[in-house]
Short mmCIF file of C-alpha atoms and ligand atoms in Angstrom, two decimals:
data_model
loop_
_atom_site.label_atom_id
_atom_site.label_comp_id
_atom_site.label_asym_id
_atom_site.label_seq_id
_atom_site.Cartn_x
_atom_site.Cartn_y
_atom_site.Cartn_z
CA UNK A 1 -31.82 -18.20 19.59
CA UNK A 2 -31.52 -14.72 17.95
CA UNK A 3 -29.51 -14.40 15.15
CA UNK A 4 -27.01 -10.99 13.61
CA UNK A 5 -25.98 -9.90 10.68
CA UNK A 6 -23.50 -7.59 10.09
CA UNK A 7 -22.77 -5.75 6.65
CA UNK A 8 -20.31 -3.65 6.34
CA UNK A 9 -19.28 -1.05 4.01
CA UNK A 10 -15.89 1.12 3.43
CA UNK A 11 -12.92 0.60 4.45
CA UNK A 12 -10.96 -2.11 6.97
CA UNK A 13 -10.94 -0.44 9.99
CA UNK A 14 -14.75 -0.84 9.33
CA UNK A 15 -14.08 -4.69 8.95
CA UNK A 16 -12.19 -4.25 11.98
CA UNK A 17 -14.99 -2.60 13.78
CA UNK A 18 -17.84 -5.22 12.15
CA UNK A 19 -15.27 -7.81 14.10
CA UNK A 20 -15.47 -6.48 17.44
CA UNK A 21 -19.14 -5.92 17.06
CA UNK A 22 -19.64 -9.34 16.07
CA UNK A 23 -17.90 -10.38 19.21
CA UNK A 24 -19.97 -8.30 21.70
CA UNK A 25 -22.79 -9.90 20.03
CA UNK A 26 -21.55 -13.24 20.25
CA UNK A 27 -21.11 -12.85 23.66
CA UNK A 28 -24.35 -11.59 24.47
CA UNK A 29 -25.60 -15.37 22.63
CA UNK A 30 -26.21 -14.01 19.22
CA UNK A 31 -25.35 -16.53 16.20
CA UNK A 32 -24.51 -15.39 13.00
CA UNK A 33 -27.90 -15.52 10.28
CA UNK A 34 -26.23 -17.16 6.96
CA UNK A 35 -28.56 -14.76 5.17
CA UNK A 36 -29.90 -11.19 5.87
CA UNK A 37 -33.59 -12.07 6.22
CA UNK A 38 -33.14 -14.78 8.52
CA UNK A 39 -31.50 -12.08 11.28
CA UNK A 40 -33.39 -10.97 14.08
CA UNK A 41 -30.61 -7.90 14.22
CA UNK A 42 -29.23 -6.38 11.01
CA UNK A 43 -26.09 -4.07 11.81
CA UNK A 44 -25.16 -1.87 8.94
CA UNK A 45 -21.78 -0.64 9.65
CA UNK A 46 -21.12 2.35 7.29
CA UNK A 47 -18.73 4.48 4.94
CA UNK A 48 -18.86 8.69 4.68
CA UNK A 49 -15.98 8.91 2.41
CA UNK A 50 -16.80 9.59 -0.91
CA UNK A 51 -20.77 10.79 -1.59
CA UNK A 52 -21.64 7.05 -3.84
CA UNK A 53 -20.32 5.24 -0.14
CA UNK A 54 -22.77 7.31 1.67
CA UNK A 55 -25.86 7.01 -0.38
CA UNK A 56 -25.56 3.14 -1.00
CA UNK A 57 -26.50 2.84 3.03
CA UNK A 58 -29.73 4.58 2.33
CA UNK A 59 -30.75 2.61 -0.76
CA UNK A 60 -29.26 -0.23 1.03
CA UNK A 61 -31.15 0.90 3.96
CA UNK A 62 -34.62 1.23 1.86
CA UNK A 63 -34.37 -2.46 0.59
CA UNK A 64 -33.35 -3.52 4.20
CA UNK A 65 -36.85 -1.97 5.23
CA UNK A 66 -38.79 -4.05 3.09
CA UNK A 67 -37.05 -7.19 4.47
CA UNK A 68 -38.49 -5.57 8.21
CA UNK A 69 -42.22 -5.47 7.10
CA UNK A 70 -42.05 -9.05 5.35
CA UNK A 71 -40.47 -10.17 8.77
CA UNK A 72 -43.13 -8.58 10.65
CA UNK A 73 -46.17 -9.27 8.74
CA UNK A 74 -44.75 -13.30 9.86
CA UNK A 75 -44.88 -12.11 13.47
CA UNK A 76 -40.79 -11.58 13.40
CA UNK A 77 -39.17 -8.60 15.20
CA UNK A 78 -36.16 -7.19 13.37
CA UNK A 79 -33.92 -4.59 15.14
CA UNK A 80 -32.03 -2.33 12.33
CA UNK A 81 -28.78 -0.55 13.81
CA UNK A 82 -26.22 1.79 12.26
CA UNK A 83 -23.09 2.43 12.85
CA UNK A 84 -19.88 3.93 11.55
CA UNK A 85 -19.29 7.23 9.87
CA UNK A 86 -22.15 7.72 8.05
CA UNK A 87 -24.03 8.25 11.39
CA UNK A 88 -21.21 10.28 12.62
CA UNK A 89 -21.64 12.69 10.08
CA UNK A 90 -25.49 12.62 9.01
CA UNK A 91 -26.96 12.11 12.76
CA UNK A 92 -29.91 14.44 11.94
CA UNK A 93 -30.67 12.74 8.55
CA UNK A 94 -30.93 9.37 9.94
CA UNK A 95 -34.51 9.48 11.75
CA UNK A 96 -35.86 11.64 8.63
CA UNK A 97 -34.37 9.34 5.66
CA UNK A 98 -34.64 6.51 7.65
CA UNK A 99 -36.99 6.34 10.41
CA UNK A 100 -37.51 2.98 10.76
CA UNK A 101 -33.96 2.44 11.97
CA UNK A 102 -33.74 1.67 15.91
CA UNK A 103 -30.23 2.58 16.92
CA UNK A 104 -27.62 4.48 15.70
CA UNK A 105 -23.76 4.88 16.98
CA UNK A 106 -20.89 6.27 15.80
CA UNK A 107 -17.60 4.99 14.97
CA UNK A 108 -16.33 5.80 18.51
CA UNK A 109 -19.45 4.15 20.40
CA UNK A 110 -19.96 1.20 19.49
CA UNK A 111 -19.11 -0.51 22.62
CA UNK A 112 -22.44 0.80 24.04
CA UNK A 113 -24.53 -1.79 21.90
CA UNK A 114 -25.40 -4.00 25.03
CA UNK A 115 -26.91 -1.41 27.15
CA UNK A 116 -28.85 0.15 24.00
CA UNK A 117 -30.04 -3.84 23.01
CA UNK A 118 -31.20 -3.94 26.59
CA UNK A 119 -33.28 -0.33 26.45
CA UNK A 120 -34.89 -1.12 23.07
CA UNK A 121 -35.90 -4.27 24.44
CA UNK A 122 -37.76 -2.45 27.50
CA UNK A 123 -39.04 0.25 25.78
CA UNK A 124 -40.62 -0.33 21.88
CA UNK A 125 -40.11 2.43 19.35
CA UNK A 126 -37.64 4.87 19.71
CA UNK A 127 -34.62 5.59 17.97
CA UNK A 128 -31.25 5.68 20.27
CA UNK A 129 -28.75 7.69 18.53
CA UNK A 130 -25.04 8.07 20.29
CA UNK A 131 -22.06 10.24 18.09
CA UNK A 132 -20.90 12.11 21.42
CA UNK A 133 -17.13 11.84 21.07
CA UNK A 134 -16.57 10.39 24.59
CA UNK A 135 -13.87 11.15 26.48
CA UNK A 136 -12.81 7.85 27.29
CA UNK A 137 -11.88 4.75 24.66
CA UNK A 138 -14.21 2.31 23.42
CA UNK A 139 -11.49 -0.20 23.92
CA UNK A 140 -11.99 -0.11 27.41
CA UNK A 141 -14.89 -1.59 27.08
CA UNK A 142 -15.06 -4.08 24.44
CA UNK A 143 -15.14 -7.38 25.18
CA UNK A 144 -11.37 -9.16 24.53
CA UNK A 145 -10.97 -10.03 20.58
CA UNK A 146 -10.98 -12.85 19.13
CA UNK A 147 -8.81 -14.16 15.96
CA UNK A 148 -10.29 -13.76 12.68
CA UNK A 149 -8.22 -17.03 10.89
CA UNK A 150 -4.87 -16.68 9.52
CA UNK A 151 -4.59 -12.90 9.38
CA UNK A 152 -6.19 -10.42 11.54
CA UNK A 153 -6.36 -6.20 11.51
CA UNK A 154 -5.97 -4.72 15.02
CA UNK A 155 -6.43 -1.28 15.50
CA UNK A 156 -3.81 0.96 16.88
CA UNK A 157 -4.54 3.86 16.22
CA UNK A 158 -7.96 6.13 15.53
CA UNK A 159 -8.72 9.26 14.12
CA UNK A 160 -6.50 12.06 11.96
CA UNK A 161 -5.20 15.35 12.99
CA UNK A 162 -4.43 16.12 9.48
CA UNK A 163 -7.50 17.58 8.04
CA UNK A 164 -6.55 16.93 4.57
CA UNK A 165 -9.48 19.54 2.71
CA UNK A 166 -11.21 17.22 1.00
CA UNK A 167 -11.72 14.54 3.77
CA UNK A 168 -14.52 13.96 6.32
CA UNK A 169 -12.43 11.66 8.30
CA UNK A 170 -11.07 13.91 11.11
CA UNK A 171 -15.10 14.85 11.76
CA UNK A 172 -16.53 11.08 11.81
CA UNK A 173 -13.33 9.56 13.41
CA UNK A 174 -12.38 12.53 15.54
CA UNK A 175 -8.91 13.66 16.63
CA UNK A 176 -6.28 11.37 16.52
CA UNK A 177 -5.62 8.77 19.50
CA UNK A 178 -3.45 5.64 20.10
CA UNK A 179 -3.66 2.89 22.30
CA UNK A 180 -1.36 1.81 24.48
CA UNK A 181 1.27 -0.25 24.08
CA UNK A 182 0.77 -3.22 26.20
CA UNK A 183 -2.95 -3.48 25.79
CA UNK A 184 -1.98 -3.73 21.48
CA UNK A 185 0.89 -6.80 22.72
CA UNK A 186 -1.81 -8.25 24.38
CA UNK A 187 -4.43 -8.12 21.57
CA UNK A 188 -1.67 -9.34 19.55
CA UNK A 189 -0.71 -12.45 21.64
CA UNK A 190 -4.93 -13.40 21.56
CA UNK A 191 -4.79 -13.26 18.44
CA UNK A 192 -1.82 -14.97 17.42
CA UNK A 193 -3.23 -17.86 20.23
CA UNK A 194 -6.19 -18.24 18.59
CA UNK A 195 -4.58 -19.19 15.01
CA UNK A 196 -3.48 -15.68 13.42
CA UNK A 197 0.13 -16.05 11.67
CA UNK A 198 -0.37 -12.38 9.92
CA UNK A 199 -1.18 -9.17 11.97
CA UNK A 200 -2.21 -6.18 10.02
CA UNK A 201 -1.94 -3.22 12.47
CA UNK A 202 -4.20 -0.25 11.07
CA UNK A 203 -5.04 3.41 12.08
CA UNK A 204 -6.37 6.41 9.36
CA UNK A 205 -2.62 7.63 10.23
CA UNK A 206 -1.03 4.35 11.42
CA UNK A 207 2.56 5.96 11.24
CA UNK A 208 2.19 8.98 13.97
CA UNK A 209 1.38 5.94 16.13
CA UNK A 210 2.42 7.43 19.90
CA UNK A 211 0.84 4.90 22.14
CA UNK A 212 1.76 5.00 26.09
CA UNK A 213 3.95 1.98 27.29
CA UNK A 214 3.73 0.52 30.54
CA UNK A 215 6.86 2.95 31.99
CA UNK A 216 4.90 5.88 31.10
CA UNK A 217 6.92 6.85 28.23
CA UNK A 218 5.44 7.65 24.51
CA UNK A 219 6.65 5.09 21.84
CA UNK A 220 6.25 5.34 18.23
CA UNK A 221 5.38 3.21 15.38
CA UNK A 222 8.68 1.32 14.76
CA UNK A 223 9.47 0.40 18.32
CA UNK A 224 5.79 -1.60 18.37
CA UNK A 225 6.79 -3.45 15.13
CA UNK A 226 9.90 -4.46 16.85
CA UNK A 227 8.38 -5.80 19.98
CA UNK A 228 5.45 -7.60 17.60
CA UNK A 229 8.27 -8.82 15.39
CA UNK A 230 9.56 -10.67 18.58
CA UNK A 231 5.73 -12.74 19.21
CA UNK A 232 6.58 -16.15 18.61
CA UNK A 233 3.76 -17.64 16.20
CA UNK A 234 3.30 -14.24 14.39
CA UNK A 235 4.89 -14.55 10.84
CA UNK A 236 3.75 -11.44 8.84
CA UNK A 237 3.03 -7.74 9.91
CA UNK A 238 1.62 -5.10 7.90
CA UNK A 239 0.55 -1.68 8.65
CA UNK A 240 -2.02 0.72 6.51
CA UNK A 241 -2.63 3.72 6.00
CA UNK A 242 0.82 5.99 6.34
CA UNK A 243 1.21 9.74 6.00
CA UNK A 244 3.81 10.21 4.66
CA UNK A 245 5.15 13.32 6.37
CA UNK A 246 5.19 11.45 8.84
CA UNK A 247 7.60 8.28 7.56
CA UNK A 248 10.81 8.74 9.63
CA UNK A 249 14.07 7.10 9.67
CA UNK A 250 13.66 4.58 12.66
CA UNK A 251 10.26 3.17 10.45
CA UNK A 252 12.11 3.20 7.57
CA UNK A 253 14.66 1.48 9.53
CA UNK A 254 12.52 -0.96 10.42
CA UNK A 255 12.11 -2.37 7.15
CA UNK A 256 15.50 -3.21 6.88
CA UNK A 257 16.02 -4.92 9.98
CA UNK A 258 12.29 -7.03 10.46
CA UNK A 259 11.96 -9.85 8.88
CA UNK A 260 8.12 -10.23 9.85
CA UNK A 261 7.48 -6.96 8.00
CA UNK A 262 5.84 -7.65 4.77
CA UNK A 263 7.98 -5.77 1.98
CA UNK A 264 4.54 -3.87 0.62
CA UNK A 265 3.73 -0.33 2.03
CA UNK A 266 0.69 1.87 0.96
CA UNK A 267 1.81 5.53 0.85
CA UNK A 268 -0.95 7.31 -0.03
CA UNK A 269 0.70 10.34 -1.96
CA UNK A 270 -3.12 11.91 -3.44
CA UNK A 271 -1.66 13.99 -6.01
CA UNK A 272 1.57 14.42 -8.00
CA UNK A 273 0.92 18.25 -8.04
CA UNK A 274 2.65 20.27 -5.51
CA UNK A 275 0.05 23.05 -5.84
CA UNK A 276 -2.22 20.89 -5.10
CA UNK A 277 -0.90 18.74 -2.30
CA UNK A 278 -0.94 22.59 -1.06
CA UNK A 279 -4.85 23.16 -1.60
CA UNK A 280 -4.93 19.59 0.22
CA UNK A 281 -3.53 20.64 3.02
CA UNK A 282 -0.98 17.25 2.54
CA UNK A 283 2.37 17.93 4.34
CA UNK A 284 4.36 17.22 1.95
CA UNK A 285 5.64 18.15 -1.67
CA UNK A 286 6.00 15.37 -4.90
CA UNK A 287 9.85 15.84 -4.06
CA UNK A 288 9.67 15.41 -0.37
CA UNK A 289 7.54 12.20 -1.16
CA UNK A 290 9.91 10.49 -3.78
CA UNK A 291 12.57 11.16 -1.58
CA UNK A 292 11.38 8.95 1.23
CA UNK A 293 10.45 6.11 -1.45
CA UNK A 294 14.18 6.42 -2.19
CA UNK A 295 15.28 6.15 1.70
CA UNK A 296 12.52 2.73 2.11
CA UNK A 297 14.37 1.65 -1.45
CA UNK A 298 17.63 2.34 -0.01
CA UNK A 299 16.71 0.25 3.39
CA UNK A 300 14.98 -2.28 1.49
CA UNK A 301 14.96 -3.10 -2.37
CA UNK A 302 12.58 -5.44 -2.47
CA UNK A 303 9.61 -3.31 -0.92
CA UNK A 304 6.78 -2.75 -3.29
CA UNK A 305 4.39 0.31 -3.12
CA UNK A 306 0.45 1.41 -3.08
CA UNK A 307 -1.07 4.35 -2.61
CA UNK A 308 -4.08 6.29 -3.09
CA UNK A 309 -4.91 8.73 -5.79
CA UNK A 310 -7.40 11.56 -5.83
CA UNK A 311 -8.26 13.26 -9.68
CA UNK A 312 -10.20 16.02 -10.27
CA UNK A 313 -10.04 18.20 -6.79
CA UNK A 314 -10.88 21.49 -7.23
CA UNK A 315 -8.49 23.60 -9.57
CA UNK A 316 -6.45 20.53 -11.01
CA UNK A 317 -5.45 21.45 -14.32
CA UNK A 318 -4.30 19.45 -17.32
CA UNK A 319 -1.00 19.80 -16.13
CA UNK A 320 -1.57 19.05 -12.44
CA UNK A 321 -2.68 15.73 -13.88
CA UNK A 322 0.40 15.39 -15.73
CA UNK A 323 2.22 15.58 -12.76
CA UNK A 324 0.59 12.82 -10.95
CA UNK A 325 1.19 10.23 -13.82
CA UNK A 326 4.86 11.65 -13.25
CA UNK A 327 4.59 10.12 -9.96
CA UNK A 328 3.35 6.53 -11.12
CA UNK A 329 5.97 6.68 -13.51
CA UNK A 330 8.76 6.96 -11.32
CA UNK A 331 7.39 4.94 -7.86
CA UNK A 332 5.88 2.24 -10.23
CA UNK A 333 3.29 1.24 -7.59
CA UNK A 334 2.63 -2.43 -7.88
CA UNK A 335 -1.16 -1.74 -6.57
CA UNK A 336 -3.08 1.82 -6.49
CA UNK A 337 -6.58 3.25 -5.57
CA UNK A 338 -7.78 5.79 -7.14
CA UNK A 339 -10.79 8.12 -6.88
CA UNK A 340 -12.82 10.82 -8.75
CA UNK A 341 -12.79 13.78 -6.55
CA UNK A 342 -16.04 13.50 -4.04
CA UNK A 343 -17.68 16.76 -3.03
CA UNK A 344 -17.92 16.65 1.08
CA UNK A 345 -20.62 18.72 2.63
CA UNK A 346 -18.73 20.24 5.89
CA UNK A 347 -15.03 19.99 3.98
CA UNK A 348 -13.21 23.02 3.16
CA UNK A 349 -12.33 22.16 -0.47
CA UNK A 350 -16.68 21.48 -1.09
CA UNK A 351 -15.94 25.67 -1.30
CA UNK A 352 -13.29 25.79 -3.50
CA UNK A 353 -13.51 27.56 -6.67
CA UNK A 354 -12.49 25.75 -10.25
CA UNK A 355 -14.46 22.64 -8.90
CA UNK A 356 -13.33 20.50 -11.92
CA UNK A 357 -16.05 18.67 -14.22
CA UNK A 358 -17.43 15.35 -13.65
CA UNK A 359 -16.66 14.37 -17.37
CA UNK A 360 -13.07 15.60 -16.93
CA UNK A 361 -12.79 13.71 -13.71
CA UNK A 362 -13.76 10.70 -15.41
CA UNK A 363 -11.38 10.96 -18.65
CA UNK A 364 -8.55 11.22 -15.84
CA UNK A 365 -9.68 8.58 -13.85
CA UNK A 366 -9.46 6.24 -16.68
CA UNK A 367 -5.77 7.45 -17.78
CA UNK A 368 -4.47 7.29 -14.66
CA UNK A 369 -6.14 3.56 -13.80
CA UNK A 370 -5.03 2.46 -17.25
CA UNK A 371 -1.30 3.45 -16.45
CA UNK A 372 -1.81 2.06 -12.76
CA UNK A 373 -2.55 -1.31 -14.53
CA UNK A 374 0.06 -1.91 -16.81
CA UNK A 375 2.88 -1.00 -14.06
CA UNK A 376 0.55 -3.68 -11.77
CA UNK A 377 0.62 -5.86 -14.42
CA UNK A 378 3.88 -6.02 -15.26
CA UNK A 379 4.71 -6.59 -11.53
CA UNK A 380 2.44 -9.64 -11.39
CA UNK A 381 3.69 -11.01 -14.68
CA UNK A 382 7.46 -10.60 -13.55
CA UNK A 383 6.72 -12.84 -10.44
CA UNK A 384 5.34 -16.01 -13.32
CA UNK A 385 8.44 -18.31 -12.14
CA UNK A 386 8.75 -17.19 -9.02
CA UNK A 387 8.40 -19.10 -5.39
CA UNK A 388 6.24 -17.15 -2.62
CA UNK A 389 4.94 -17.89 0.57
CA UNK A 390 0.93 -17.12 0.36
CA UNK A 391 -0.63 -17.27 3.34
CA UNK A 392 -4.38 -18.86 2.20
CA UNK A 393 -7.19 -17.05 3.64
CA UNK A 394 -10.24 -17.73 1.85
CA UNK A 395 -12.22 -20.44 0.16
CA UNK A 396 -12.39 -19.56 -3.60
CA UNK A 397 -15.62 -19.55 -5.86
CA UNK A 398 -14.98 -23.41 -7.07
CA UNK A 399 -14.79 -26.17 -5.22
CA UNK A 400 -11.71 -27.13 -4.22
CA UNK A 401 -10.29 -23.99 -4.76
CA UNK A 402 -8.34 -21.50 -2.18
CA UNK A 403 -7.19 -17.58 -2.39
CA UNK A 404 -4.06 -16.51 -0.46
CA UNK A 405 -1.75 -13.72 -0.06
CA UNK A 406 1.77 -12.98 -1.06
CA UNK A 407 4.03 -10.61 0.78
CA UNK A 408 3.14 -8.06 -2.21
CA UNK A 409 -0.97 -8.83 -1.79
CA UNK A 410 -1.29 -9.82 -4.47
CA UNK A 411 -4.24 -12.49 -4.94
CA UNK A 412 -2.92 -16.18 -5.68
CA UNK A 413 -5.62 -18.61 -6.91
CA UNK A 414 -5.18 -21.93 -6.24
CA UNK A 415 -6.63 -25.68 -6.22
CA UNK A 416 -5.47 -26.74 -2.81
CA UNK A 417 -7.29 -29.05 -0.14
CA UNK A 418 -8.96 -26.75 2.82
CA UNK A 419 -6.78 -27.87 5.56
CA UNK A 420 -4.16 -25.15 3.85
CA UNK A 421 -6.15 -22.21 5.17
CA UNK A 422 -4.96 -19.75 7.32
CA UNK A 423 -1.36 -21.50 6.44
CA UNK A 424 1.58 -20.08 5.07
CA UNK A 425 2.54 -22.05 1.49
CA UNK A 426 5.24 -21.83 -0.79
CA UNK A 427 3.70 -21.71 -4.11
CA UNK A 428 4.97 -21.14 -7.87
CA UNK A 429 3.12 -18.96 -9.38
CA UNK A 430 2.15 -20.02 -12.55
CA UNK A 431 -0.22 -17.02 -14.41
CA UNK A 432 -0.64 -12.92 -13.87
CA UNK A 433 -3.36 -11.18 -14.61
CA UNK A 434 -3.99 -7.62 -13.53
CA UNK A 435 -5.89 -8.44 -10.08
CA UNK A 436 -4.36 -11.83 -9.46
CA UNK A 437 -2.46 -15.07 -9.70
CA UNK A 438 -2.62 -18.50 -10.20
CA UNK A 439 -0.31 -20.64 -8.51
CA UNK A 440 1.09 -24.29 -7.61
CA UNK A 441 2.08 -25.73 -4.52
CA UNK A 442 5.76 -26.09 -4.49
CA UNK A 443 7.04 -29.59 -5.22
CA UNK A 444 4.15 -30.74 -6.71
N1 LIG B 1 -13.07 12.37 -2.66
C1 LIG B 1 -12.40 11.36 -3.26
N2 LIG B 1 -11.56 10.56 -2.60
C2 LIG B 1 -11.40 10.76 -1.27
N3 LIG B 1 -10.64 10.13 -0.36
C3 LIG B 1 -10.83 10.73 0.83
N4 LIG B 1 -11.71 11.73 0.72
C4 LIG B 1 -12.07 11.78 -0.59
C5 LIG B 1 -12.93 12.62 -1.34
N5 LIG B 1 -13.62 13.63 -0.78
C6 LIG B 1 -9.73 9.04 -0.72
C7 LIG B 1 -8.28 9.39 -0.40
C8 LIG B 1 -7.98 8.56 0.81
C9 LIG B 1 -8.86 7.36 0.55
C10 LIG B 1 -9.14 6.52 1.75
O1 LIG B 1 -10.06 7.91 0.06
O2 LIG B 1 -7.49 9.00 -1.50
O3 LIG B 1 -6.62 8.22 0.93
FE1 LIG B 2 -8.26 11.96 5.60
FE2 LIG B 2 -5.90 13.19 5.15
FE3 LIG B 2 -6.41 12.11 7.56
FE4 LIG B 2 -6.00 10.48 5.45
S1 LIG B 2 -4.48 11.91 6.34
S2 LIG B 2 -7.66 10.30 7.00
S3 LIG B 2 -6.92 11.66 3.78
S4 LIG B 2 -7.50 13.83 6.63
#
């Protein structure tokens, strides 16, 4: 019996993707290796993002080769694939850097893995490489999904129009497309069958959602939370990552009104500088963006915000910065990524003038994180006291020990018997830190 195993790096429509693929290959009768040099397939599914995502797969990649000869010199075949953006993007460095890799397929072709399996198996020693955007959608052809545990991600939506100037994703994703209505309700109702209580619907621009629905007519974003919010089984919804240009009132509406909808959104905002969110190319200004917090506050008070956070692109100044700790101040996000500017070959702002200094990058980095953390902190000590339901999704690193989710996902730790996982808990929470909490069950 052959076995896979997938790694994957970036972000979770990659996990999303490493899913699927793990279901075409179940299908096909391969069983998942518990460790990577017991697989007779290793699947590297990859991240183009920032430059530090991109090179890990080829030192990954170098170690992963190593693992290949040992295998062989013990008579073992081992079949290395890649897939994701890094091939997307770097489709002529693959066979040079790494030419003992046998197939490669971008984020949009994936669905092809059978028929390229079946050719490497007839013919020994080539490499198959596939980043054609094709015309029609992988989801065609995948094989039906299958539920994950207690939450799931299902993709609605691929790709970004936005071309943002720092970001590669529009090139290794492609334009933006959505999937239809009814085939999402479907996926939905599998998933929810097969044990899912949490749906976390994701797209690189979730919110400009315009799928097709069965009476021909474009629908947007809100109206497919609304008819998920009426799937009997399905508790919690979710939906990453917004633009927020593109946050209008019948979304924002929607968090009023649906009760499924978790009370957390991740707004990505970039930069608090509206010279810069110019040189991004971001739709919007600081203003425009604190004004649409306002409206979800307004709909909603108990909604709790993320976003992402870029320092350093080209040209920031000292008081660029300033303006994007203006931001935290006022939003307060209870959770926040944030990056040091990443120079993308192929990205308009690799050619910007004023690129700013890696050692200036890195002094703003850690102000910003440090005032990220104490407002994240303070939100996770101010829920000590407090009842949530935490839907448990893991095992944690002790025994007896399980790691859920609150509506604000946050982390709870807790010592709870495993027949809670993948089930919705009301817990006390009993200690904050910065990344997580500890909890009780309630009653106990
Ligand atoms: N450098 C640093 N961060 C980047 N991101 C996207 N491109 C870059 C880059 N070139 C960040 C953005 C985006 C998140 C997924 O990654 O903040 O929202
Ligand atoms: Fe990249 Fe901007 Fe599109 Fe987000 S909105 S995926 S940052 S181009």
């Amino acid at each position: 019996m052959k076995k896979y195993y997938i790694k994957t790096f970036g972000c979770q429509m990659n996990v999303y993707d490493s899913h699927r693929i793990a279901v075409i290959l179940e299908n096909l009768g391969f069983k998942p290796a518990t460790s990577l040099p017991d697989a007779d397939l290793v699947i590297f599914n990859t991240c183009h993002i920032r430059e530090k995502a991109a090179e890990k797969v080829f030192s990954d990649l170098g170690r992963l080769n190593l693992i290949k000869e040992e295998r062989a010199a013990s008579g073992k075949d081992t079949i290395i694939g890649l897939v994701g953006c890094v091939v997307q993007a770097e489709d002529q460095q693959i066979a040079k850097r790494s030419p003992f890799v046998d197939f490669a397929l971008g984020p949009l072709t994936y669905h092809r893995i059978p028929e390229i399996l079946a050719q490497i198996s007839r013919k020994k020693g080539i490499t198959l490489i596939d980043t054609e955007f094709p015309a029609e959608s992988k989801f065609d052809y995948l094989p039906e999904n299958k539920s994950e545990g207690g939450c799931s991600f299902l993709a609605i939506q691929e790709g970004c129009n936005n071309f943002c100037t720092y970001c590669v994703v529009p090139y290794t994703r492609g334009i933006e497309t959505s999937r239809p209505v009814e085939e999402i309700i479907k996926e939905a109702k599998l998933l929810v069958e097969g044990g899912s209580v949490e749906l976390n619907l994701l797209g690189q621009n979730v919110n400009s959602y315009h799928g097709e629905d069965a009476d021909g007519k474009e629908r947007n974003l809100a109206y497919l939370l609304r008819r998920l919010n009426e799937i009997d089984g399905l508790k919690r919804i979710r939906y990453t990552t917004s633009y927020p240009a593109d946050v209008n009132d019948e979304l924002i509406a929607c968090h009023r009104d649906l009760p499924k909808l978790m009370p957390y959104l991740h707004l990505p905002i970039q930069s608090g500088s509206d010279s810069i969110l110019k040189a991004m190319n971001r739709r919007h200004t600081s203003g425009q963006y604190l004004e649409i917090i306002d409206k979800l506050r307004e709909a909603n008070p108990s909604l709790g915000f993320s976003s992402d956070f870029i320092v350093g692109f080209p040209g920031e100044t000292d008081s660029d910065f300033e303006a994007t700790l203006d931001v935290v101040k006022k939003v307060k996000y209870i959770q926040a990524f944030s990056f040091k500017y990443s120079r993308r070959a192929g990205t308009p702002a690799a050619l910007m003038p004023n690129q700013v200094e890696e050692k200036v990058k890195k002094e703003r980095l850690e102000i910003l994180q440090n005032l990220l953390f104490s407002y994240q902190l303070k939100f996770n000590k101010e829920s000590i006291g407090k009842i949530m339901p935490v839907l448990f999704e893991i095992k944690g690193r002790h025994k007896g020990q399980l790691i859920g989710r609150t509506p604000y996902m946050q982390n709870l730790h807790a010592e709870l018997g495993k027949e809670y996982l993948n089930k919705i808990v009301n817990m006390r929470v009993t200690e904050a830190t910065t990344n997580s909490l500890t909890g009780i069950k309630e009653g106990e």
